[in-house]
Tab-separated table of C-alpha atoms in Angstrom:
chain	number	residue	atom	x	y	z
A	1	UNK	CA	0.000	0.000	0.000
A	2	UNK	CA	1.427	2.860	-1.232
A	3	UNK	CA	2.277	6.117	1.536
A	4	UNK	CA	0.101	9.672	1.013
A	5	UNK	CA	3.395	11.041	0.506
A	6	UNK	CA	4.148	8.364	-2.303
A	7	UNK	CA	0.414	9.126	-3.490
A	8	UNK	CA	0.389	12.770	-3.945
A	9	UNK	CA	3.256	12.761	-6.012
A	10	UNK	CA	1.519	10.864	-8.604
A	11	UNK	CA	-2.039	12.493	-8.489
A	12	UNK	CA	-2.893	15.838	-10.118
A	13	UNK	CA	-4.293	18.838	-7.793
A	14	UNK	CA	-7.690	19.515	-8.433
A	15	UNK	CA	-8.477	22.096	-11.497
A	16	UNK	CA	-10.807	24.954	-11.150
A	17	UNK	CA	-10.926	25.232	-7.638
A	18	UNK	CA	-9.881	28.087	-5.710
A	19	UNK	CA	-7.317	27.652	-2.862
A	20	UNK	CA	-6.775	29.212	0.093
A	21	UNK	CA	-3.091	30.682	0.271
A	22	UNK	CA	-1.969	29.759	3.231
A	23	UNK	CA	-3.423	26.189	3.033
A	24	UNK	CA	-1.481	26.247	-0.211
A	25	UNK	CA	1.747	27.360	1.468
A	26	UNK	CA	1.561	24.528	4.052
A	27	UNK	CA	0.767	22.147	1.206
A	28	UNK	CA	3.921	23.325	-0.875
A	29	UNK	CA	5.884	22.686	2.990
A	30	UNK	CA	4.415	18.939	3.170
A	31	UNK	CA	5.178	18.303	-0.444
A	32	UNK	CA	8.798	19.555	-0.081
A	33	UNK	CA	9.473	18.017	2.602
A	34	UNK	CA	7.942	14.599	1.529
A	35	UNK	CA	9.430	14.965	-1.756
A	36	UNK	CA	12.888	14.938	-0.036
A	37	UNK	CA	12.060	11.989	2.814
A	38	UNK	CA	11.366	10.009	-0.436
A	39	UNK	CA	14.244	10.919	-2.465
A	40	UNK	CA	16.828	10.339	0.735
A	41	UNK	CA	15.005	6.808	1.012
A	42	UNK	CA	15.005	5.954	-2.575
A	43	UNK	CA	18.966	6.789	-2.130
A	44	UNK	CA	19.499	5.270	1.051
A	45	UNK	CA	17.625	1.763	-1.063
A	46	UNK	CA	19.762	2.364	-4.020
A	47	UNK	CA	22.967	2.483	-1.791
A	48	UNK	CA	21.733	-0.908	-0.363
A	49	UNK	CA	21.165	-2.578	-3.485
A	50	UNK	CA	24.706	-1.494	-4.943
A	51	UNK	CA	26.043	-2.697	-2.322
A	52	UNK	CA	24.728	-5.846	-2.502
A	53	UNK	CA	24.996	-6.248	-5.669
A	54	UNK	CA	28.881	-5.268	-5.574
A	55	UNK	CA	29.391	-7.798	-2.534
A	56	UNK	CA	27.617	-10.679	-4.859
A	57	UNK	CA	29.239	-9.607	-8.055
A	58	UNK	CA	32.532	-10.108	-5.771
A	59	UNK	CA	31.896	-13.426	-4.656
A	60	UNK	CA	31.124	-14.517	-8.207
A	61	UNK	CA	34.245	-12.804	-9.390
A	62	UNK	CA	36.064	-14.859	-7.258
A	63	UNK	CA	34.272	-18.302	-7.537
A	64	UNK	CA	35.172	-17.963	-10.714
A	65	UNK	CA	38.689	-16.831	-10.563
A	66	UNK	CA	38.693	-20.009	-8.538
A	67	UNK	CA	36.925	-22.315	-11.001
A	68	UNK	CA	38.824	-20.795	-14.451
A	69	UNK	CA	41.682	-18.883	-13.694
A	70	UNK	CA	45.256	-20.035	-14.977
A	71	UNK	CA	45.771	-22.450	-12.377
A	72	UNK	CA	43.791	-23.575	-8.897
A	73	UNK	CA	40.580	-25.043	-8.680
A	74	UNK	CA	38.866	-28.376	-8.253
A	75	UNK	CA	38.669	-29.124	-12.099
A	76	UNK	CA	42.352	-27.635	-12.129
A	77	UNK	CA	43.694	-30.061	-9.489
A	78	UNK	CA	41.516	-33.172	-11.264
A	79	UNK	CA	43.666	-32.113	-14.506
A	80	UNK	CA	47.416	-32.052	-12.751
A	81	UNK	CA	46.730	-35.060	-11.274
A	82	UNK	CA	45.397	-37.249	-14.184
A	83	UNK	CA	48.360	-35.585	-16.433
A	84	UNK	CA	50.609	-36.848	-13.578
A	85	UNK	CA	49.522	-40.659	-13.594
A	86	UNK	CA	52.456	-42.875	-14.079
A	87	UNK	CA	51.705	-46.040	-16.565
A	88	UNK	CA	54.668	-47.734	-16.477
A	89	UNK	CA	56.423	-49.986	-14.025
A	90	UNK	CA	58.716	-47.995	-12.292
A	91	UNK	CA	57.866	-44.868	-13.983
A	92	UNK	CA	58.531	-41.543	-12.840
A	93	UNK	CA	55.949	-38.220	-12.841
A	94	UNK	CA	58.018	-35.256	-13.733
A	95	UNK	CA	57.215	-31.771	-13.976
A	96	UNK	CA	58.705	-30.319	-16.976
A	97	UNK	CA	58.732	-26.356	-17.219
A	98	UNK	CA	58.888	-24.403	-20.465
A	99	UNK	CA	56.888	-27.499	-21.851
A	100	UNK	CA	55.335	-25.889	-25.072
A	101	UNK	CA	58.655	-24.992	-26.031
A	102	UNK	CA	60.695	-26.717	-28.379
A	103	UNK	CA	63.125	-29.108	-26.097
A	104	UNK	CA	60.121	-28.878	-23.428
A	105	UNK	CA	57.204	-30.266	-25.958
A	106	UNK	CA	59.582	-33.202	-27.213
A	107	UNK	CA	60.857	-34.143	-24.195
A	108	UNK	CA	56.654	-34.302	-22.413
A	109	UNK	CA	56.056	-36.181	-25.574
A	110	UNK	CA	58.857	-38.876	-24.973
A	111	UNK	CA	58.105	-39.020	-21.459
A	112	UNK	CA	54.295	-39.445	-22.047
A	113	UNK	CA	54.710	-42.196	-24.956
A	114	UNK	CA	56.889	-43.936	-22.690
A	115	UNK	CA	54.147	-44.343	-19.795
A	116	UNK	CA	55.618	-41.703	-17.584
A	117	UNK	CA	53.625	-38.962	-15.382
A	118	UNK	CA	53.994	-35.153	-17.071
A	119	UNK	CA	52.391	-32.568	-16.408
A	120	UNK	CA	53.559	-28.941	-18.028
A	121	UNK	CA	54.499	-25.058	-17.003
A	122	UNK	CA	54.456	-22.387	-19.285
A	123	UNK	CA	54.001	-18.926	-19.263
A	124	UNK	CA	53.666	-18.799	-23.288
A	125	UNK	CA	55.522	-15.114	-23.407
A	126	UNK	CA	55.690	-13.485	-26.816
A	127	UNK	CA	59.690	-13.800	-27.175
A	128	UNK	CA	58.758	-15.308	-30.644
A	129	UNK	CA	55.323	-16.222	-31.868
A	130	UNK	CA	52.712	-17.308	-29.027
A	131	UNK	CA	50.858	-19.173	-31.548
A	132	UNK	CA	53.809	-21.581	-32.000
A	133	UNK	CA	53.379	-22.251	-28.602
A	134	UNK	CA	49.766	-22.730	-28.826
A	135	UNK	CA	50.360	-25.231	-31.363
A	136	UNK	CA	52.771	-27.359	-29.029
A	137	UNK	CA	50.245	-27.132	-26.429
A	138	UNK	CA	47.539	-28.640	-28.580
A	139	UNK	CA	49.704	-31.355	-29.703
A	140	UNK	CA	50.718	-32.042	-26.050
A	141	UNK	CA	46.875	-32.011	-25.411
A	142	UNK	CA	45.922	-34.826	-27.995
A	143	UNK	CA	48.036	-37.325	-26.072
A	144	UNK	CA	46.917	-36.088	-22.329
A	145	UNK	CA	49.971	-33.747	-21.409
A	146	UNK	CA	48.598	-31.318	-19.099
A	147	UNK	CA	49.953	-27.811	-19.503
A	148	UNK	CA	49.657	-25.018	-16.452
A	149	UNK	CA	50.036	-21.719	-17.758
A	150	UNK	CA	52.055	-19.880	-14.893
A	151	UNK	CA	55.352	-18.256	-14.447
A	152	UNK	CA	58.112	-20.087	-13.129
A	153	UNK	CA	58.745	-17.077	-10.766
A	154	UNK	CA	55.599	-17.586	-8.948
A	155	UNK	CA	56.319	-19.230	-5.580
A	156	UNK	CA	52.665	-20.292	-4.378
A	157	UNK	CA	51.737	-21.752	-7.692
A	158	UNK	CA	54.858	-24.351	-7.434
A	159	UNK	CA	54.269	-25.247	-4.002
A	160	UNK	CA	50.924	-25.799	-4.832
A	161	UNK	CA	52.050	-28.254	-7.798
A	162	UNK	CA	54.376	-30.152	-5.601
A	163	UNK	CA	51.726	-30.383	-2.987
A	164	UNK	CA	49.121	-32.068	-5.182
A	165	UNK	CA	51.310	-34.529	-6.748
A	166	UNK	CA	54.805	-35.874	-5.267
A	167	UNK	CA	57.081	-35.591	-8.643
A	168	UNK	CA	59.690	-37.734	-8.588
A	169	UNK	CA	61.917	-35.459	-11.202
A	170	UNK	CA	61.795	-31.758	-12.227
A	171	UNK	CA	63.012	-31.588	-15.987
A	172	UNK	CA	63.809	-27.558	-15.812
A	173	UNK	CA	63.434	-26.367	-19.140
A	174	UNK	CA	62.047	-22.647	-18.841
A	175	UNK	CA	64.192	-19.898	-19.681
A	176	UNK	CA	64.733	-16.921	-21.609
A	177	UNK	CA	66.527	-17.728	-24.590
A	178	UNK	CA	68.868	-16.031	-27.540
A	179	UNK	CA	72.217	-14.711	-27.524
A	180	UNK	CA	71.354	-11.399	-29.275
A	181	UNK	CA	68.097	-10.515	-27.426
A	182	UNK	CA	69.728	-10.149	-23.821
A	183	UNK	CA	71.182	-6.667	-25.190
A	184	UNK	CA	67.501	-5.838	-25.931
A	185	UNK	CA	66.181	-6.639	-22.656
A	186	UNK	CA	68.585	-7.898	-20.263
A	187	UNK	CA	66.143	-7.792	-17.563
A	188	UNK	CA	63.932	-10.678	-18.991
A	189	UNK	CA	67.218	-13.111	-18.233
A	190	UNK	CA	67.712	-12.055	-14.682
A	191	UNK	CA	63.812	-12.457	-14.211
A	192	UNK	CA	63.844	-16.281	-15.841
A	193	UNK	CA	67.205	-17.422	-16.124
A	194	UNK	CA	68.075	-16.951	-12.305
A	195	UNK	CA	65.586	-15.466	-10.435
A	196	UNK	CA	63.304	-18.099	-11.831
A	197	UNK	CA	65.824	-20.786	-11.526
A	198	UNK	CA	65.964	-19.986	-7.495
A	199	UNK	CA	62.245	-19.763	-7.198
A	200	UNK	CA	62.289	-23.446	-8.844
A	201	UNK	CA	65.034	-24.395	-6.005
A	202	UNK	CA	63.247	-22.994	-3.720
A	203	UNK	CA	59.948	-25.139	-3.806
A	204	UNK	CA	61.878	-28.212	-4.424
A	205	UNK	CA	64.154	-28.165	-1.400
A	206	UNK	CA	61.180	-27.209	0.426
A	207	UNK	CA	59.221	-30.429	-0.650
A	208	UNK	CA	59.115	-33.381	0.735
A	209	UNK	CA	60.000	-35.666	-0.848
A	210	UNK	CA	62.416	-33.128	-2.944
A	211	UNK	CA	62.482	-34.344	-6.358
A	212	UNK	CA	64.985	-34.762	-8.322
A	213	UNK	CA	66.138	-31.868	-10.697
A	214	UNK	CA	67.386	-32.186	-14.738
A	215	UNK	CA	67.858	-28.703	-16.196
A	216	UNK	CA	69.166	-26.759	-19.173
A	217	UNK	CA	72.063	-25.004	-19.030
A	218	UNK	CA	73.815	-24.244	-22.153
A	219	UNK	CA	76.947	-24.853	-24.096
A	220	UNK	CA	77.302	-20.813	-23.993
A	221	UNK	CA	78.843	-21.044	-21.140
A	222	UNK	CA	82.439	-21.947	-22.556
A	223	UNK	CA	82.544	-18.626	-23.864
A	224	UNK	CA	85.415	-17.178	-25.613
A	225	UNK	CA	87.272	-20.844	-24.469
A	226	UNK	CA	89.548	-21.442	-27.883
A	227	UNK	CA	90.165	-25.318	-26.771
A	228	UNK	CA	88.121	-27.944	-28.654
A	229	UNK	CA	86.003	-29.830	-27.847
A	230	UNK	CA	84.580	-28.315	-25.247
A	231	UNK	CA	84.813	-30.411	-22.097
A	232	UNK	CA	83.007	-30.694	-18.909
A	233	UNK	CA	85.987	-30.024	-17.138
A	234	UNK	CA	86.828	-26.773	-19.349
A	235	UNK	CA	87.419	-23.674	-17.747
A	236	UNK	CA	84.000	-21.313	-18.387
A	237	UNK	CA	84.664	-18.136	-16.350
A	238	UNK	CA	85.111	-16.222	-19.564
A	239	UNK	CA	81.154	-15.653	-20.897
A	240	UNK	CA	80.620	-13.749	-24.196
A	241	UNK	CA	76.920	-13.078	-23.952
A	242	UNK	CA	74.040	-12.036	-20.964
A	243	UNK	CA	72.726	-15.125	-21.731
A	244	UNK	CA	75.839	-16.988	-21.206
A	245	UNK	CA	76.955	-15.022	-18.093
A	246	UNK	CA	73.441	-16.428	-16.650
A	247	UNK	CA	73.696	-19.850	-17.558
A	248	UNK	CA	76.978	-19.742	-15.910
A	249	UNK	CA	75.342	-18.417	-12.622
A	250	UNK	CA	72.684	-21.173	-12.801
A	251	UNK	CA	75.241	-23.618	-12.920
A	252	UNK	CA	76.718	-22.433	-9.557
A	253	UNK	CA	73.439	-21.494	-7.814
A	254	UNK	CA	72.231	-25.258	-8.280
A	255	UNK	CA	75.807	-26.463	-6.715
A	256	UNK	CA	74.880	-24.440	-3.826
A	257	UNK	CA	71.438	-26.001	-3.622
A	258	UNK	CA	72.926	-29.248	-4.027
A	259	UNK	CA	75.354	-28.662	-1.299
A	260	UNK	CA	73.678	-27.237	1.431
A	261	UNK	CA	70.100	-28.645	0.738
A	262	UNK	CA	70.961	-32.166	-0.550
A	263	UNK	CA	69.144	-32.240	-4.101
A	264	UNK	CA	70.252	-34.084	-6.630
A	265	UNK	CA	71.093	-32.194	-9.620
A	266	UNK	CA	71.980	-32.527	-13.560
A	267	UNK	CA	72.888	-29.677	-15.575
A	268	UNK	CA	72.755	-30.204	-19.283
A	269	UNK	CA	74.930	-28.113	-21.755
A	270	UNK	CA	72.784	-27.835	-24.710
A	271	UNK	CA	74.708	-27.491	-28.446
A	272	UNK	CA	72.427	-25.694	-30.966
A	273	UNK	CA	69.592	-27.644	-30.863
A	274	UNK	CA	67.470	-27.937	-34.124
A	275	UNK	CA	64.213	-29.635	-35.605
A	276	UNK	CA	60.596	-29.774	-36.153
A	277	UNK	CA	58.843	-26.997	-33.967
A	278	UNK	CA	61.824	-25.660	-33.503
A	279	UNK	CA	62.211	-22.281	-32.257
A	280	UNK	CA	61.895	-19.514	-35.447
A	281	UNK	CA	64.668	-16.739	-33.807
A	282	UNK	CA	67.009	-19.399	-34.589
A	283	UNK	CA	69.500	-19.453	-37.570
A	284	UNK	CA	68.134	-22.573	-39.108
A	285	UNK	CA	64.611	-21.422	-39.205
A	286	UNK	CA	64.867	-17.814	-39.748
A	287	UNK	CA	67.054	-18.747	-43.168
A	288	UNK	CA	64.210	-21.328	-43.991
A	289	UNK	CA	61.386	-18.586	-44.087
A	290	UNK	CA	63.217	-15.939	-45.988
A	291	UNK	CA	64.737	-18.376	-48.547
A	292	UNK	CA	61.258	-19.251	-49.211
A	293	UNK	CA	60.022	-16.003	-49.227
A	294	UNK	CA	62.530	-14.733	-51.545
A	295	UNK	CA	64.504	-12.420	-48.922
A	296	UNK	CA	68.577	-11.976	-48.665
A	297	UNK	CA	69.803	-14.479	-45.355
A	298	UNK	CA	72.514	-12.784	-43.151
A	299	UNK	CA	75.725	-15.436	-42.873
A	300	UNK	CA	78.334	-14.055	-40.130
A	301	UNK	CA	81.444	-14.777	-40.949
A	302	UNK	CA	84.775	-14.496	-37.624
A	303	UNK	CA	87.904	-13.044	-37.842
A	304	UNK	CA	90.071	-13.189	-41.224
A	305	UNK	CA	86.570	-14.185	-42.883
A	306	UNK	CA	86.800	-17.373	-41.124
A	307	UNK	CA	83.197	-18.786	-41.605
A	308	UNK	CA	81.582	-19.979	-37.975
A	309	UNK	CA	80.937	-23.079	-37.282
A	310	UNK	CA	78.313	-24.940	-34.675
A	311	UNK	CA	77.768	-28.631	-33.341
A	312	UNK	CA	74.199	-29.187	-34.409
A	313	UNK	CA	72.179	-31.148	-32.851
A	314	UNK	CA	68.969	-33.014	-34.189
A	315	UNK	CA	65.942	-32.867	-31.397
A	316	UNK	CA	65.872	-36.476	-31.148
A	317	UNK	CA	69.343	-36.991	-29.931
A	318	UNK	CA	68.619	-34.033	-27.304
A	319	UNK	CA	65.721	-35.863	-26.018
A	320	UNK	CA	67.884	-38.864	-25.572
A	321	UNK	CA	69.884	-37.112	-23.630
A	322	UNK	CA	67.390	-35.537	-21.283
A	323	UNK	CA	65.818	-38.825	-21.093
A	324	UNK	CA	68.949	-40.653	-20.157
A	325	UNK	CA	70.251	-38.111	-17.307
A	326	UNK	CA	66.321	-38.481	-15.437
A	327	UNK	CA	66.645	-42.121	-15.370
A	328	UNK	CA	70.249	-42.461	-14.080
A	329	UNK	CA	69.525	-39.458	-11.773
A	330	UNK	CA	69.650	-40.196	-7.985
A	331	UNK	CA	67.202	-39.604	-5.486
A	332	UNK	CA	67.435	-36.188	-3.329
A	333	UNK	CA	68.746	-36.909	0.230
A	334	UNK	CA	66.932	-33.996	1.939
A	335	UNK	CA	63.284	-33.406	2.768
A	336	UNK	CA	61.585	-30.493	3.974
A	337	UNK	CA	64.539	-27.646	3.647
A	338	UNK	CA	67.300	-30.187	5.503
A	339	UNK	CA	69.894	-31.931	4.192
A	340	UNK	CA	70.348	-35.890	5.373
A	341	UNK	CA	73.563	-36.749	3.278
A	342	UNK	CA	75.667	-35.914	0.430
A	343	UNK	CA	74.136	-35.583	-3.005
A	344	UNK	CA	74.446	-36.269	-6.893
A	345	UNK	CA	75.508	-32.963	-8.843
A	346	UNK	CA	76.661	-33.742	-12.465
A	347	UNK	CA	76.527	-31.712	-15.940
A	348	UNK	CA	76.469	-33.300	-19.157
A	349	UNK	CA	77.615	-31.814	-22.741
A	350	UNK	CA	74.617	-32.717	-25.020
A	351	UNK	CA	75.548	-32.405	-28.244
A	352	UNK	CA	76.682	-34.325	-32.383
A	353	UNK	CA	80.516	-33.873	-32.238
A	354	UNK	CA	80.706	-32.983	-35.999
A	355	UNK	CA	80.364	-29.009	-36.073
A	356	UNK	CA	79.143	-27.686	-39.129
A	357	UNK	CA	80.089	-24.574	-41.068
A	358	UNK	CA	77.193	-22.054	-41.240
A	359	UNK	CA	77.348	-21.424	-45.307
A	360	UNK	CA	77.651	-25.779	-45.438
A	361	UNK	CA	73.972	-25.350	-43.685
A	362	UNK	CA	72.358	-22.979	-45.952
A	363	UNK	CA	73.591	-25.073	-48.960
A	364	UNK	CA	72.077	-27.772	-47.123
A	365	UNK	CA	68.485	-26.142	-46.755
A	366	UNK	CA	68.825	-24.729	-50.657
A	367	UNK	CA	68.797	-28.098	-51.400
A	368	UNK	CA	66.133	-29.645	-49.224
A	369	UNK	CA	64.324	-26.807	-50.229
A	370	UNK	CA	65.266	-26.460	-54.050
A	371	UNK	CA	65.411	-22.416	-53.818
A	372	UNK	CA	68.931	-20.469	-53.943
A	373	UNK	CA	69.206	-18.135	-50.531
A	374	UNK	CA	70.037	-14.232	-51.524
A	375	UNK	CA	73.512	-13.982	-49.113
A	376	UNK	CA	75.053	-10.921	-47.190
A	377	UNK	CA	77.796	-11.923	-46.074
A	378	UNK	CA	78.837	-9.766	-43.115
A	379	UNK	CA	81.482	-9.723	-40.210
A	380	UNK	CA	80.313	-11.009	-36.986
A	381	UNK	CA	79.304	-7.991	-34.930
A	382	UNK	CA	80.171	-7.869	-30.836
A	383	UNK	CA	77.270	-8.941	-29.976
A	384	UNK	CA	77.533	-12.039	-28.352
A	385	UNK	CA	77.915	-14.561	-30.694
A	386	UNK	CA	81.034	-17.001	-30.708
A	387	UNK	CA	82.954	-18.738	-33.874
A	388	UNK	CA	82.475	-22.153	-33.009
A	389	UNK	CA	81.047	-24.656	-31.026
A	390	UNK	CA	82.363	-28.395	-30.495
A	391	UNK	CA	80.786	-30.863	-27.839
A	392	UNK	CA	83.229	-33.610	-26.442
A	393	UNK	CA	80.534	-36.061	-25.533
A	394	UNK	CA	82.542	-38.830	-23.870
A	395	UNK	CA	80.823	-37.956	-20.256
A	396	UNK	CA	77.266	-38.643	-21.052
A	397	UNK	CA	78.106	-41.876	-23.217
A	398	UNK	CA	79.925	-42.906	-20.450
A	399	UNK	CA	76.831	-42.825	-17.632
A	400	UNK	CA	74.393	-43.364	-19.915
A	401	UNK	CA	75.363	-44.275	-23.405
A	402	UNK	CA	74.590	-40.971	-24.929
A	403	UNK	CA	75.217	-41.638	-28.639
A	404	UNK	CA	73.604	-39.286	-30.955
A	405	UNK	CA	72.871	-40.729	-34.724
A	406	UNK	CA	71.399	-37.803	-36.818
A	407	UNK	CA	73.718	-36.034	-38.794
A	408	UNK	CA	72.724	-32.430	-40.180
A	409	UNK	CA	71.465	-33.311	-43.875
A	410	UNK	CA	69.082	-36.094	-42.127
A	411	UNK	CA	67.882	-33.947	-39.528
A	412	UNK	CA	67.409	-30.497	-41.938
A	413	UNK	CA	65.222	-32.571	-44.251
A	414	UNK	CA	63.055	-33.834	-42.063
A	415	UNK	CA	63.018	-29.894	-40.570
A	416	UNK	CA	62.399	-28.596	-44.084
A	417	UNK	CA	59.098	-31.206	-44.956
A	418	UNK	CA	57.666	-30.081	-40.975
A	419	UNK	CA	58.037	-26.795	-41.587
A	420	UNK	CA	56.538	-26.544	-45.244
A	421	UNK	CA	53.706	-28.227	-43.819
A	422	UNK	CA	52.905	-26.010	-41.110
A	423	UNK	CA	53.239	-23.420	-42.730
A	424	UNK	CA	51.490	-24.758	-45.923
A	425	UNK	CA	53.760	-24.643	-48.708
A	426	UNK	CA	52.692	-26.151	-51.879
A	427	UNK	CA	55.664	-27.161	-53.136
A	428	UNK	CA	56.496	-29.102	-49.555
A	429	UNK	CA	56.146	-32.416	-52.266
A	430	UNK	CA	59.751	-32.047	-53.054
A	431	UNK	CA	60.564	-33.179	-49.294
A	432	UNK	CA	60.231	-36.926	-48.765
């Protein structure tokens, strides 16, 4: 039932009736003043309703952060775990970051097919094409690798992971990568390459059971060493590159860790790895697209016009690798942040032995791809770079028979046919 107050507002005064003034006055007073009772409640209900509405809308907000957000959640939690279930006998569950990149997505692959646990991390930054990325994440998808999108930096979201499922190994494969790009943005190495890297440490000495750790460093790290091949045992104090200089770091943070926290550790020294979904700010691929596209190829050349030289290594061989150092990797001997006894730090050269020339690779893609490359050739600029690489491998065949078989014209073709069909090239019939 509507008030008086309510009611007069709505209803007309009477016409053609005469009013006494000061009956009229007091009127005009009661309206006023009833006018403004009603507007103050109208506003005090409005204030209640947004309110309410801004509490619900808040709850909702986060229920759903909850339910859909990168990672957390029920349905989140149902996911890591499933992606973690081991199917072999003996088999381990390993969390591999940096998953949908190129080393990352063929090692979760091998380790999946095999009947091994994986579950991913990625934070799918724009360094080079995202959708590349989304592509390795779909193919991980099809055969049930789980991928959490999530910085490596983030502390809560890694103790959560380690909390839901006990991984037995931690292949560490996230980092920011390239030579060239540190003197760009040298701040996006500190932020992945180390400060990520102790974040990482930091969750898995805190675990119990720690896990064992696998990671990439990289055969940058030997620097401006002029002995060949690069050993192990090699002095690398001399770094050429950002990049470099933080790989080198990495290599002596994880000692530390391994020392005074007891986890077992295997640093891998990576030798210009190349493939199928490869990564496209690499030499390899970059010379690939503009060859094809009709656009000149830049080909460094050292000192004296010396032409550089790298020990390429096909994907497959790197997987073997990474695959051999998890399964003769010991078990961590501290739990919960303490140390109980001594434990296993190694680091492994991964690479072919048989460095090729860089202008010996382009011929090598002009033929696979049956187009002549436009070449500058142009002195190496200080930027990083170094004129050779050579891996002495005799380490990792040693502990676990290492023995890469792909040699560069084997592995560029079967680059060459991926990559034409990916990117949908007609004339990809030439590549068999």
């Amino acid at each position: 039932m509507p008030s008086m107050a309510a009611e007069e507002l709505f209803l007309p005064s009477t016409p053609g009736k005469f009013k006494d003034k000061s009956h009229s006055m007091h009127r005009q007073l009661h309206r006023c003043f009833a006018s403004t009772s009603t507007m103050f409640l109208w506003a005090l209900f409005l204030v209640a309703l947004t309110a309410a509405y801004l509490s619900f809308q808040s709850f909702v907000d986060s229920g759903s952060k909850y339910f859909t957000t990168a990672w957390g959640g029920i349905h989140w939690e149902k996911q890591v775990r499933a992606s973690a279930q081991i199917h072999r006998s003996n088999g381990f569950s390993v969390l591999v970051t940096g998953a949908a990149g190129f080393v990352g997505t063929h090692v979760s692959l091998a380790l999946k097919k095999r009947g091994d646990g994986v579950v991913g991390l990625d934070n799918f930054n724009n360094y080079y094409d995202p959708a590349l990325k989304m592509s390795r994440k779909e193919l991980l998808n099809s055969h049930g690798v789980f991928i959490v999108e999530g910085d490596v930096n983030d502390a809560k979201m890694l103790a959560k992971l380690l909390e839901i499922v006990h991984f037995t190994h931690v292949m560490h494969l996230a980092a920011q990568a390239g030579v060239r790009y540190a003197m760009e943005n040298p701040h996006s190495y500190i932020h992945s390459n180390i400060a990520g890297l102790v974040t990482l440490l930091e969750a898995c000495k805190s675990a119990d059971p720690q896990p064992s750790i696998v990671w990439a460093s990289s055969s940058s790290v030997y620097g401006l060493n002029e002995k060949v091949p690069f050993s192990e045992s090699d002095r690398t104090d001399q770094p050429a590159s950002l990049y470099a200089a933080t790989k080198k770091a990495g290599e002596e943070i994880t000692h530390t860790y391994n020392h005074i926290y007891g986890l077992s550790i295997t640093g891998l020294r990576f030798f210009t790895v190349y493939g199928p979904w490869g990564r496209p700010d690499m030499a390899y691929f970059s010379f690939t697209r503009n060859i094809l596209q009709g656009k000149p190829i830049t080909v460094y050349r050292g000192k004296n016009h010396a032409d550089l030289a790298r020990d390429f290594t096909y994907i497959d061989d790197i997987v073997k690798g990474c695959l051999g150092s998890l399964d003769t990797a010991k078990k961590s001997t501290g739990s919960g942040g303490k140390k109980r006894g001594p434990a296993q730090f190694r680091i492994f050269n991964l690479g072919n032995t048989s460095p090729v020339t860089v202008p010996m690779m382009v011929g090598i893609l002009e033929k696979h791809l049956k187009v002549k490359a436009k070449k500058n050739l142009v002195d190496m600029p200080g930027n990083g770079d170094v004129p050779f690489t050579h891996a002495n491998i005799s380490y990792a065949r040693r502990e676990f028979a290492y023995n890469p078989t792909t040699d560069l014209q084997t592995g560029l073709k079967k680059f060459v046919k991926w990559y034409l069909s990916y990117y949908g090239y007609n004339h990809g019939k030439s590549v068999k």
